[in-house]
Amino acid sequence: MSDPLIICVCDYWRRCHYHNRPNREAGDSCPKLKLLRRLRIHVDAINGNYYLREFLHQKVLAQSLRHTNGVQLVWLQFEEPEKDTIDYRFADMLAHTLWEHIEVEHLMSWLSTLGGGFSALGEQFERCAETAGKISLQQLKIGLRLGDPFLQTRCKLYFSISLIQRGQLRAAKHLIRKQYDFARRNVEKDVRLVRMCLGIWQRLSYEYEQRRMRKRRN
């Protein structure tokens, strides 16, 4: 089996990065290489990346250069482009994504304020506790859209508070335990999440104690 076509990319700073080099990993930098029959191509960095991809993936092209022209090494000399190319389509996509995240964060702030108010009223009125739970579920949908597992966990903990206020202690217990397991596995990233779980668990324990006391009186 013949040796693969070696590709060398020489960047702006004259650093050489080799691909398909025997006994070397792709992207290795080393200025020394034995004398080989080479094809030197001077190209700007933008088009040079397309050249590199074609040389690496087009096996027929590589074999043709080796067997027909006797080329053992393709030397891509990258040069700075005369004019930078702006990808307007990608820029529009990025701007849309950033704007969407900004709007979602703004919406989350409003929902957090609204949910906190209903949660406070939920201590006295079950209907308000139910509304606070619905707001938490809406926040959870946003967390799922953003793909943020920590935000999702916080929303589930908010919902567990609503469950506690409505007397659904067993469901709240299982929900808090699952979020606590996640928080412990990621305690280095968000220690506040663990404290939040412990605080809500204390509230749950208090409600269980109050329920036991009421049963004893009856």
XYZ file of N, CA, C and O in Angstrom:
872
model
N 0.849 -1.203 0.000
C 0.000 0.000 0.000
C 0.881 1.247 0.000
O 1.819 1.351 0.788
N 0.633 2.205 -0.920
C 1.455 3.401 -1.041
C 1.206 4.344 0.120
O 0.143 4.338 0.737
N 2.231 5.155 0.388
C 2.104 6.129 1.471
C 1.094 7.200 1.096
O 0.959 7.564 -0.076
N 0.379 7.735 2.079
C -0.605 8.789 1.772
C 0.090 10.082 1.377
O 1.259 10.313 1.687
N -0.650 10.916 0.681
C -0.135 12.222 0.282
C -0.020 13.107 1.520
O -0.989 13.306 2.252
N 1.168 13.629 1.763
C 1.406 14.469 2.935
C 0.987 15.901 2.615
O 1.310 16.428 1.545
N 0.273 16.507 3.532
C -0.168 17.891 3.373
C 0.510 18.734 4.444
O 0.494 18.384 5.626
N 1.111 19.833 4.033
C 1.725 20.763 4.981
C 1.067 22.128 4.819
O 0.989 22.662 3.708
N 0.579 22.663 5.916
C -0.017 23.996 5.920
C 0.945 24.933 6.637
O 1.253 24.739 7.815
N 1.416 25.928 5.920
C 2.325 26.919 6.497
C 1.526 28.196 6.736
O 1.041 28.824 5.787
N 1.357 28.573 8.002
C 0.486 29.696 8.327
C 1.208 31.035 8.197
O 2.340 31.114 7.714
N 0.543 32.100 8.664
C 1.100 33.449 8.543
C 2.442 33.589 9.253
O 3.286 34.386 8.847
N 2.614 32.842 10.332
C 3.817 32.960 11.155
C 4.874 31.920 10.784
O 5.776 31.656 11.550
N 4.699 31.312 9.604
C 5.633 30.326 9.064
C 5.738 29.075 9.939
O 6.768 28.416 9.977
N 4.668 28.774 10.638
C 4.612 27.525 11.388
C 3.988 26.463 10.500
O 2.964 26.703 9.860
N 4.608 25.285 10.487
C 4.171 24.218 9.591
C 3.325 23.199 10.346
O 3.735 22.702 11.397
N 2.164 22.884 9.790
C 1.247 21.914 10.382
C 1.037 20.795 9.365
O 0.548 21.042 8.263
N 1.424 19.581 9.748
C 1.418 18.461 8.814
C 0.190 17.573 9.007
O -0.277 17.363 10.131
N -0.299 17.034 7.904
C -1.392 16.064 7.892
C -0.948 14.858 7.073
O -0.250 14.998 6.066
N -1.358 13.678 7.533
C -1.010 12.407 6.874
C 0.487 12.126 6.926
O 1.008 11.359 6.121
N 1.163 12.731 7.875
C 2.601 12.496 7.993
C 2.842 11.186 8.728
O 2.264 10.957 9.790
N 3.672 10.297 8.218
C 3.925 9.012 8.895
C 4.479 9.222 10.298
O 5.355 10.061 10.523
N 3.902 8.456 11.235
C 4.338 8.494 12.633
C 4.138 9.859 13.278
O 4.785 10.197 14.252
N 3.244 10.650 12.717
C 2.924 11.949 13.290
C 1.416 12.097 13.330
O 0.711 11.557 12.481
N 0.923 12.836 14.303
C -0.502 13.095 14.382
C -0.853 14.293 13.519
O -0.046 15.195 13.313
N -2.080 14.286 13.000
C -2.529 15.405 12.181
C -2.474 16.689 12.984
O -2.858 16.736 14.145
N -1.971 17.733 12.345
C -1.868 19.013 13.028
C -0.560 19.190 13.758
O -0.339 20.208 14.395
N 0.358 18.196 13.679
C 1.634 18.302 14.369
C 2.473 19.400 13.729
O 2.453 19.591 12.515
N 3.213 20.121 14.550
C 4.053 21.207 14.052
C 5.513 20.810 14.187
O 5.973 20.493 15.280
N 6.204 20.816 13.084
C 7.622 20.468 13.106
C 8.266 21.030 11.851
O 7.804 20.755 10.740
N 9.337 21.817 11.966
C 9.924 22.448 10.790
C 10.783 21.508 9.956
O 11.106 21.822 8.828
N 11.181 20.346 10.491
C 12.115 19.471 9.797
C 11.375 18.339 9.105
O 10.539 17.681 9.688
N 11.713 18.106 7.845
C 11.108 17.030 7.078
C 12.091 16.657 5.977
O 12.732 17.525 5.388
N 12.249 15.357 5.717
C 13.193 14.926 4.684
C 12.740 15.448 3.324
O 11.576 15.775 3.111
N 13.687 15.527 2.388
C 13.400 16.080 1.075
C 12.400 15.213 0.326
O 12.588 14.007 0.165
N 11.331 15.838 -0.124
C 10.286 15.150 -0.869
C 9.924 15.987 -2.086
O 10.103 17.206 -2.097
N 9.402 15.309 -3.093
C 8.906 16.036 -4.267
C 7.606 16.724 -3.865
O 6.649 16.068 -3.469
N 7.596 18.034 -3.983
C 6.472 18.772 -3.436
C 5.799 19.643 -4.488
O 6.400 20.020 -5.493
N 4.543 19.944 -4.181
C 3.755 20.892 -4.963
C 3.435 22.062 -4.047
O 2.713 21.910 -3.065
N 4.021 23.221 -4.354
C 3.827 24.398 -3.509
C 2.704 25.256 -4.085
O 2.707 25.587 -5.272
N 1.745 25.598 -3.218
C 0.604 26.416 -3.631
C 0.507 27.613 -2.696
O 0.392 27.445 -1.475
N 0.566 28.807 -3.262
C 0.361 30.027 -2.491
C -1.112 30.414 -2.609
O -1.622 30.626 -3.717
N -1.776 30.498 -1.487
C -3.214 30.750 -1.500
C -3.593 31.522 -0.242
O -2.926 31.406 0.795
N -4.649 32.333 -0.348
C -5.099 33.047 0.848
C -5.760 32.059 1.803
O -6.208 30.976 1.406
N -5.819 32.428 3.070
C -6.268 31.502 4.107
C -7.719 31.075 3.928
O -8.097 29.964 4.308
N -8.545 31.936 3.351
C -9.960 31.594 3.184
C -10.119 30.441 2.206
O -10.747 29.421 2.498
N -9.524 30.589 1.016
C -9.601 29.510 0.030
C -8.715 28.335 0.412
O -8.981 27.192 0.031
N -7.654 28.620 1.177
C -6.743 27.555 1.565
C -7.406 26.473 2.392
O -7.053 25.295 2.295
N -8.379 26.851 3.207
C -9.088 25.851 4.006
C -9.901 24.908 3.128
O -10.028 23.724 3.424
N -10.450 25.435 2.033
C -11.159 24.569 1.088
C -10.179 23.639 0.377
O -10.476 22.464 0.148
N -9.011 24.163 0.021
C -7.983 23.329 -0.595
C -7.606 22.176 0.328
O -7.502 21.019 -0.097
N -7.380 22.518 1.594
C -6.967 21.506 2.564
C -8.015 20.409 2.688
O -7.689 19.216 2.712
N -9.272 20.803 2.753
C -10.343 19.814 2.883
C -10.391 18.892 1.671
O -10.569 17.674 1.808
N -10.210 19.449 0.475
C -10.247 18.632 -0.733
C -9.074 17.656 -0.778
O -9.240 16.481 -1.114
N -7.888 18.127 -0.433
C -6.720 17.246 -0.456
C -6.839 16.114 0.562
O -6.359 15.003 0.330
N -7.486 16.389 1.692
C -7.603 15.374 2.738
C -8.691 14.349 2.438
O -8.557 13.175 2.802
N -9.752 14.768 1.772
C -10.903 13.880 1.598
C -11.034 13.312 0.187
O -11.672 12.274 0.008
N -10.447 13.966 -0.805
C -10.542 13.460 -2.172
C -9.390 12.485 -2.431
O -8.292 12.868 -2.830
N -9.649 11.209 -2.200
C -8.606 10.190 -2.337
C -8.137 10.054 -3.786
O -6.952 9.801 -4.043
N -9.062 10.208 -4.741
C -8.697 10.087 -6.155
C -7.719 11.189 -6.546
O -6.740 10.955 -7.270
N -7.964 12.391 -6.060
C -7.067 13.511 -6.341
C -5.682 13.248 -5.765
O -4.662 13.489 -6.425
N -5.640 12.740 -4.531
C -4.352 12.455 -3.898
C -3.584 11.380 -4.665
O -2.370 11.494 -4.893
N -4.286 10.325 -5.083
C -3.624 9.258 -5.832
C -3.126 9.755 -7.184
O -2.037 9.376 -7.643
N -3.903 10.627 -7.824
C -3.492 11.165 -9.115
C -2.225 12.002 -8.981
O -1.308 11.910 -9.808
N -2.160 12.815 -7.948
C -0.968 13.635 -7.742
C 0.258 12.770 -7.468
O 1.359 13.054 -7.955
N 0.069 11.695 -6.713
C 1.200 10.843 -6.353
C 1.676 10.015 -7.545
O 2.874 9.977 -7.844
N 0.763 9.348 -8.222
C 1.154 8.388 -9.251
C 1.384 9.041 -10.612
O 2.255 8.606 -11.370
N 0.610 10.068 -10.923
C 0.752 10.710 -12.238
C 1.833 11.777 -12.238
O 2.631 11.868 -13.177
N 1.857 12.583 -11.176
C 2.806 13.695 -11.131
C 3.976 13.455 -10.182
O 4.888 14.280 -10.118
N 3.921 12.365 -9.429
C 5.019 12.056 -8.521
C 5.101 12.969 -7.315
O 6.156 13.074 -6.668
N 4.003 13.639 -6.987
C 3.993 14.565 -5.846
C 3.883 13.766 -4.551
O 3.015 12.903 -4.412
N 4.781 14.039 -3.616
C 4.744 13.384 -2.308
C 4.245 14.312 -1.200
O 3.760 13.853 -0.172
N 4.389 15.601 -1.439
C 4.025 16.582 -0.417
C 3.357 17.780 -1.078
O 3.890 18.343 -2.035
N 2.185 18.143 -0.573
C 1.512 19.369 -1.011
C 1.749 20.428 0.056
O 1.387 20.243 1.219
N 2.387 21.513 -0.359
C 2.749 22.585 0.572
C 1.799 23.761 0.343
O 1.852 24.427 -0.684
N 0.907 23.988 1.307
C -0.038 25.095 1.219
C 0.520 26.281 1.990
O 0.601 26.251 3.220
N 0.933 27.291 1.256
C 1.471 28.499 1.876
C 0.332 29.502 2.038
O -0.125 30.111 1.072
N -0.142 29.655 3.282
C -1.259 30.559 3.529
C -0.771 32.006 3.556
O 0.243 32.328 4.184
N -1.521 32.855 2.884
C -1.234 34.281 2.870
C -2.482 35.045 3.295
O -3.603 34.555 3.140
N -2.278 36.220 3.813
C -3.424 37.023 4.243
C -4.243 37.448 3.029
O -3.687 37.883 2.025
N -5.561 37.309 3.113
C -6.401 37.711 1.973
C -6.362 39.219 1.763
O -6.195 39.995 2.710
N -6.493 39.627 0.503
C -6.494 41.057 0.203
C -7.707 41.753 0.806
O -7.642 42.908 1.213
N -8.813 41.046 0.860
C -10.033 41.630 1.408
C -10.747 40.572 2.231
O -10.943 39.447 1.773
N -11.107 40.925 3.461
C -11.813 39.978 4.324
C -13.213 39.714 3.783
O -13.901 40.623 3.302
N -13.609 38.458 3.884
C -14.935 38.058 3.430
C -15.884 37.998 4.618
O -15.591 37.338 5.620
N -16.990 38.688 4.520
C -17.984 38.704 5.595
C -19.122 37.759 5.224
O -19.715 37.877 4.146
N -19.399 36.837 6.110
C -20.499 35.901 5.895
C -21.780 36.539 6.437
O -22.125 36.400 7.609
N -22.478 37.255 5.571
C -23.658 37.996 6.018
C -24.781 37.054 6.456
O -25.533 37.366 7.383
N -24.892 35.922 5.806
C -25.956 34.988 6.172
C -25.746 34.458 7.586
O -26.678 34.415 8.394
N -24.493 34.070 7.886
C -24.206 33.584 9.234
C -24.358 34.711 10.253
O -24.825 34.492 11.373
N -23.965 35.928 9.869
C -24.098 37.069 10.777
C -25.567 37.314 11.122
O -25.904 37.608 12.276
N -26.450 37.175 10.125
C -27.886 37.343 10.385
C -28.403 36.252 11.314
O -29.209 36.518 12.219
N -27.948 35.012 11.094
C -28.360 33.908 11.959
C -27.885 34.134 13.388
O -28.631 33.909 14.354
N -26.639 34.594 13.528
C -26.086 34.840 14.855
C -26.820 35.980 15.553
O -27.138 35.889 16.749
N -27.109 37.047 14.810
C -27.825 38.179 15.394
C -29.220 37.767 15.852
O -29.681 38.173 16.931
N -29.884 36.938 15.046
C -31.225 36.460 15.418
C -31.162 35.614 16.688
O -32.006 35.757 17.586
N -30.154 34.738 16.767
C -30.016 33.876 17.947
C -29.728 34.695 19.199
O -30.310 34.456 20.268
N -28.824 35.673 19.073
C -28.494 36.517 20.224
C -29.709 37.319 20.681
O -29.971 37.434 21.885
N -30.440 37.872 19.723
C -31.625 38.658 20.073
C -32.676 37.781 20.743
O -33.342 38.211 21.689
N -32.806 36.548 20.271
C -33.758 35.618 20.875
C -33.379 35.328 22.319
O -34.238 35.312 23.212
N -32.082 35.119 22.574
C -31.633 34.855 23.944
C -31.869 36.069 24.842
O -32.250 35.920 26.008
N -31.643 37.263 24.304
C -31.873 38.472 25.099
C -33.344 38.591 25.476
O -33.696 38.884 26.629
N -34.224 38.352 24.510
C -35.657 38.445 24.772
C -36.110 37.373 25.759
O -36.953 37.627 26.631
N -35.539 36.175 25.630
C -35.910 35.087 26.536
C -35.458 35.393 27.959
O -36.187 35.152 28.930
N -34.244 35.941 28.102
C -33.765 36.318 29.431
C -34.657 37.401 30.038
O -34.947 37.384 31.243
N -35.080 38.345 29.208
C -35.981 39.398 29.684
C -37.309 38.800 30.137
O -37.860 39.171 31.188
N -37.819 37.841 29.358
C -39.076 37.185 29.716
C -38.924 36.386 31.004
O -39.832 36.377 31.857
N -37.771 35.722 31.168
C -37.535 34.951 32.387
C -37.538 35.854 33.620
O -38.036 35.472 34.685
N -36.991 37.049 33.478
C -36.970 37.982 34.609
C -38.392 38.371 35.019
O -38.727 38.397 36.212
N -39.229 38.651 34.022
C -40.614 39.005 34.322
C -41.361 37.836 34.963
O -42.113 38.015 35.934
N -41.156 36.649 34.428
C -41.840 35.479 34.980
C -41.375 35.181 36.403
O -42.172 34.759 37.245
N -40.082 35.389 36.665
C -39.569 35.152 38.017
C -40.206 36.114 39.015
O -40.583 35.729 40.130
N -40.332 37.378 38.618
C -40.967 38.365 39.496
C -42.434 38.029 39.729
O -42.929 38.055 40.868
N -43.117 37.695 38.639
C -44.538 37.355 38.745
C -44.745 36.076 39.549
O -45.627 35.999 40.417
N -43.901 35.072 39.272
C -44.022 33.808 39.998
C -43.729 33.960 41.475
O -44.379 33.330 42.317
N -42.746 34.815 41.806
C -42.440 35.049 43.216
C -43.601 35.681 43.958
O -43.889 35.329 45.112
N -44.294 36.604 43.288
C -45.453 37.237 43.925
C -46.577 36.248 44.180
O -47.156 36.207 45.282
N -46.895 35.429 43.188
C -47.954 34.437 43.368
C -47.552 33.372 44.384
O -48.389 32.848 45.121
N -46.245 33.045 44.420
C -45.785 32.053 45.393
C -45.953 32.566 46.820
O -46.321 31.811 47.727
N -45.682 33.864 47.015
C -45.871 34.451 48.347
C -47.344 34.419 48.749
O -47.691 34.088 49.893
N -48.231 34.738 47.805
C -49.664 34.676 48.091
C -50.146 33.241 48.247
O -51.165 32.979 48.893
N -49.383 32.307 47.656
C -49.765 30.901 47.744
C -49.697 30.329 49.142
O -50.254 29.259 49.408
N -49.019 31.037 50.052
C -48.988 30.590 51.442
C -50.374 30.668 52.077
O -50.679 29.937 53.027
N -51.215 31.550 51.537
C -52.551 31.731 52.095
C -53.657 31.262 51.152
O -54.711 30.827 51.609
N -53.398 31.342 49.849
C -54.443 31.026 48.877
C -53.949 29.934 47.927
O -52.937 30.109 47.242
N -54.664 28.827 47.896
C -54.250 27.694 47.060
C -54.297 28.047 45.578
O -53.479 27.565 44.794
N -55.241 28.893 45.200
C -55.346 29.269 43.787
C -54.086 30.006 43.327
O -53.619 29.810 42.202
N -53.538 30.834 44.191
C -52.303 31.553 43.851
C -51.121 30.588 43.756
O -50.239 30.751 42.906
N -51.114 29.577 44.630
C -50.057 28.568 44.571
C -50.123 27.796 43.254
O -49.096 27.469 42.650
N -51.344 27.525 42.810
C -51.515 26.824 41.533
C -51.028 27.686 40.370
O -50.379 27.190 39.442
N -51.320 28.984 40.429
C -50.854 29.900 39.381
C -49.332 29.986 39.370
O -48.703 30.012 38.302
N -48.732 30.017 40.558
C -47.265 30.043 40.645
C -46.664 28.789 40.015
O -45.622 28.848 39.351
N -47.337 27.646 40.210
C -46.861 26.404 39.596
C -46.931 26.461 38.080
O -46.016 25.988 37.387
N -47.998 27.051 37.546
C -48.123 27.185 36.088
C -47.027 28.092 35.527
O -46.478 27.831 34.448
N -46.712 29.146 36.268
C -45.639 30.047 35.826
C -44.300 29.310 35.815
O -43.487 29.477 34.900
N -44.075 28.464 36.824
C -42.836 27.683 36.880
C -42.731 26.739 35.684
O -41.646 26.538 35.128
N -43.847 26.167 35.275
C -43.842 25.274 34.115
C -43.540 26.046 32.833
O -42.863 25.530 31.931
N -44.034 27.281 32.741
C -43.704 28.112 31.582
C -42.215 28.440 31.559
O -41.578 28.443 30.499
N -41.659 28.699 32.739
C -40.219 28.945 32.822
C -39.434 27.696 32.430
O -38.376 27.787 31.798
N -39.955 26.529 32.808
C -39.294 25.274 32.453
C -39.259 25.090 30.939
O -38.255 24.620 30.382
N -40.329 25.463 30.254
C -40.351 25.372 28.791
C -39.262 26.252 28.178
O -38.602 25.862 27.211
N -39.079 27.433 28.765
C -38.026 28.328 28.271
C -36.655 27.713 28.535
O -35.752 27.765 27.693
N -36.494 27.108 29.725
C -35.228 26.451 30.041
C -34.917 25.312 29.090
O -33.766 25.103 28.697
N -35.949 24.567 28.699
C -35.759 23.485 27.730
C -35.382 24.043 26.362
O -34.557 23.459 25.651
N -35.974 25.164 26.004
C -35.653 25.788 24.712
C -34.213 26.287 24.687
O -33.514 26.162 23.681
N -33.761 26.838 25.814
C -32.389 27.334 25.898
C -31.378 26.206 26.062
O -30.187 26.403 25.828
N -31.854 25.035 26.497
C -30.941 23.914 26.711
C -30.057 24.086 27.927
O -28.927 23.588 27.953
N -30.569 24.790 28.939
C -29.798 25.053 30.158
C -30.289 24.122 31.262
O -31.357 24.348 31.840
N -29.536 23.065 31.613
C -30.008 22.117 32.632
C -30.107 22.732 34.022
O -30.941 22.311 34.831
N -29.279 23.724 34.325
C -29.330 24.360 35.641
C -30.590 25.215 35.780
O -31.227 25.224 36.839
N -30.943 25.908 34.726
C -32.185 26.678 34.736
C -33.385 25.745 34.839
O -34.349 26.033 35.567
N -33.333 24.623 34.151
C -34.417 23.649 34.220
C -34.580 23.120 35.645
O -35.701 22.966 36.138
N -33.463 22.865 36.309
C -33.525 22.365 37.685
C -34.145 23.393 38.618
O -34.972 23.057 39.476
N -33.764 24.660 38.456
C -34.341 25.705 39.306
C -35.846 25.823 39.087
O -36.610 25.995 40.048
N -36.275 25.716 37.837
C -37.712 25.802 37.547
C -38.472 24.643 38.191
O -39.587 24.823 38.703
N -37.875 23.465 38.177
C -38.516 22.309 38.809
C -38.597 22.487 40.322
O -39.569 22.063 40.958
N -37.585 23.117 40.897
C -37.627 23.390 42.335
C -38.697 24.430 42.658
O -39.376 24.336 43.686
N -38.841 25.436 41.782
C -39.928 26.400 41.976
C -41.281 25.690 41.950
O -42.176 25.995 42.750
N -41.408 24.747 41.024
C -42.666 24.008 40.916
C -42.901 23.145 42.152
O -44.041 22.967 42.586
N -41.819 22.623 42.734
C -41.966 21.808 43.946
C -42.510 22.642 45.106
O -43.246 22.130 45.953
N -42.158 23.924 45.149
C -42.706 24.804 46.193
C -44.217 24.917 46.032
O -44.974 24.882 47.017
N -44.659 25.038 44.775
C -46.099 25.089 44.516
C -46.782 23.798 44.965
O -47.880 23.828 45.534
N -46.128 22.669 44.732
C -46.696 21.387 45.164
C -46.812 21.323 46.687
O -47.810 20.831 47.227
N -45.795 21.815 47.370
C -45.824 21.816 48.838
C -46.974 22.683 49.343
O -47.709 22.302 50.264
N -47.132 23.853 48.748
C -48.197 24.758 49.179
C -49.582 24.159 48.951
O -50.522 24.458 49.690
N -49.703 23.298 47.942
C -50.993 22.675 47.647
C -51.168 21.331 48.348
O -52.138 20.619 48.108
N -50.199 20.971 49.193
C -50.323 19.753 49.979
C -49.899 18.482 49.278
O -50.087 17.384 49.815
N -49.300 18.578 48.100
C -48.851 17.393 47.359
C -47.399 17.092 47.749
O -46.468 17.234 46.958
N -47.243 16.654 48.996
C -45.907 16.511 49.571
C -45.119 15.359 48.952
O -43.902 15.462 48.768
N -45.790 14.259 48.653
C -45.079 13.108 48.097
C -44.478 13.446 46.721
O -43.318 13.125 46.445
N -45.276 14.089 45.870
C -44.775 14.472 44.544
C -43.620 15.461 44.673
O -42.621 15.372 43.948
N -43.751 16.395 45.615
C -42.682 17.373 45.831
C -41.409 16.687 46.323
O -40.297 17.049 45.915
N -41.564 15.684 47.185
C -40.402 14.977 47.732
C -39.591 14.308 46.626
O -38.362 14.445 46.563
N -40.264 13.582 45.738
C -39.556 12.897 44.648
C -38.899 13.899 43.697
O -37.780 13.672 43.217
N -39.588 15.000 43.449
C -39.048 16.009 42.539
C -37.797 16.660 43.125
O -36.793 16.848 42.424
N -37.842 16.978 44.411
C -36.691 17.619 45.059
C -35.497 16.671 45.099
O -34.351 17.079 44.872
N -35.744 15.398 45.374
C -34.650 14.428 45.432
C -33.919 14.315 44.093
O -32.688 14.246 44.044
N -34.678 14.295 43.011
C -34.053 14.197 41.685
C -33.195 15.425 41.396
O -32.084 15.315 40.869
N -33.703 16.590 41.761
C -32.937 17.813 41.508
C -31.715 17.893 42.418
O -30.666 18.411 42.015
N -31.834 17.343 43.622
C -30.700 17.343 44.548
C -29.584 16.434 44.036
O -28.394 16.771 44.155
N -29.959 15.297 43.464
C -28.949 14.407 42.877
C -28.190 15.107 41.754
O -26.963 14.998 41.647
N -28.927 15.828 40.918
C -28.276 16.575 39.833
C -27.374 17.673 40.399
O -26.249 17.880 39.921
N -27.857 18.379 41.410
C -27.086 19.478 41.991
C -25.795 18.973 42.629
O -24.748 19.616 42.522
N -25.849 17.817 43.283
C -24.643 17.268 43.915
C -23.614 16.856 42.874
O -22.406 16.990 43.101
N -24.070 16.356 41.728
C -23.130 15.962 40.674
C -22.466 17.175 40.023
O -21.397 17.047 39.425
N -23.099 18.332 40.155
C -22.571 19.547 39.527
C -22.346 20.653 40.547
O -22.499 21.835 40.229
N -21.975 20.251 41.764
C -21.840 21.229 42.846
C -20.742 22.243 42.551
O -20.824 23.408 42.971
N -19.702 21.844 41.799
C -18.615 22.773 41.499
C -19.065 23.877 40.552
O -18.501 24.967 40.549
N -20.090 23.607 39.742
C -20.559 24.596 38.776
C -21.591 25.548 39.380
O -21.669 26.706 38.984
N -22.406 25.040 40.307
C -23.464 25.888 40.883
C -23.772 25.394 42.291
O -24.665 24.570 42.495
N -23.028 25.900 43.267
C -23.224 25.471 44.655
C -24.546 25.988 45.206
O -25.132 25.404 46.128
N -25.058 27.083 44.628
C -26.327 27.643 45.106
C -27.483 26.681 44.883
O -28.466 26.704 45.631
N -27.363 25.851 43.863
C -28.424 24.900 43.557
C -28.580 23.884 44.683
O -29.701 23.504 45.045
N -27.462 23.447 45.254
C -27.511 22.508 46.379
C -28.179 23.163 47.583
O -29.031 22.564 48.249
N -27.800 24.396 47.859
C -28.389 25.114 48.993
C -29.880 25.339 48.790
O -30.668 25.276 49.733
N -30.253 25.586 47.557
C -31.666 25.778 47.243
C -32.453 24.500 47.513
O -33.545 24.534 48.095
N -31.889 23.360 47.111
C -32.543 22.068 47.362
C -32.689 21.812 48.860
O -33.746 21.369 49.327
N -31.634 22.095 49.606
C -31.669 21.862 51.049
C -32.689 22.769 51.727
O -33.392 22.349 52.661
N -32.771 24.015 51.268
C -33.740 24.935 51.858
C -35.173 24.495 51.612
O -36.012 24.520 52.529
N -35.476 24.074 50.382
C -36.834 23.619 50.068
C -37.137 22.308 50.792
O -38.277 22.065 51.211
N -36.099 21.472 50.962
C -36.303 20.220 51.703
C -36.663 20.499 53.160
O -37.485 19.792 53.753
N -36.058 21.530 53.732
C -36.409 21.916 55.098
C -37.870 22.351 55.174
O -38.582 22.021 56.126
N -38.308 23.081 54.169
C -39.711 23.490 54.125
C -40.621 22.266 54.010
O -41.672 22.188 54.670
N -40.217 21.300 53.200
C -40.997 20.071 53.053
C -41.058 19.306 54.373
O -42.125 18.806 54.768
N -39.936 19.219 55.063
C -39.901 18.529 56.360
C -40.825 19.209 57.364
O -41.508 18.540 58.158
N -40.849 20.531 57.336
C -41.729 21.278 58.234
C -43.196 20.956 57.945
O -43.997 20.757 58.877
N -43.559 20.884 56.666
C -44.945 20.576 56.308
C -45.319 19.155 56.722
O -46.451 18.905 57.168
N -44.374 18.216 56.590
C -44.637 16.850 57.049
C -44.855 16.828 58.560
O -45.734 16.122 59.074
N -44.063 17.593 59.291
C -44.203 17.647 60.745
C -45.549 18.255 61.133
O -46.222 17.765 62.061
N -45.951 19.302 60.435
C -47.250 19.914 60.710
C -48.392 18.949 60.416
O -49.387 18.894 61.151
N -48.245 18.157 59.376
C -49.282 17.178 59.037
C -49.381 16.113 60.121
O -50.496 15.705 60.503
N -48.239 15.654 60.635
C -48.256 14.644 61.702
C -48.894 15.199 62.974
O -49.647 14.497 63.665
N -48.611 16.450 63.275
C -49.195 17.062 64.474
C -50.708 17.188 64.347
O -51.447 16.961 65.318
N -51.192 17.513 63.168
C -52.642 17.622 62.971
C -53.323 16.266 63.105
O -54.431 16.159 63.643
N -52.648 15.210 62.640
C -53.220 13.871 62.757
C -53.299 13.438 64.217
O -54.250 12.768 64.637
N -52.295 13.808 65.008
C -52.307 13.445 66.421
C -53.454 14.137 67.159
O -54.078 13.565 68.052
N -53.716 15.378 66.790
C -54.795 16.118 67.448
C -56.158 15.518 67.127
O -57.075 15.521 67.956
N -56.267 15.014 65.897
C -57.545 14.423 65.507
C -57.690 12.997 66.054
O -58.771 12.482 66.167
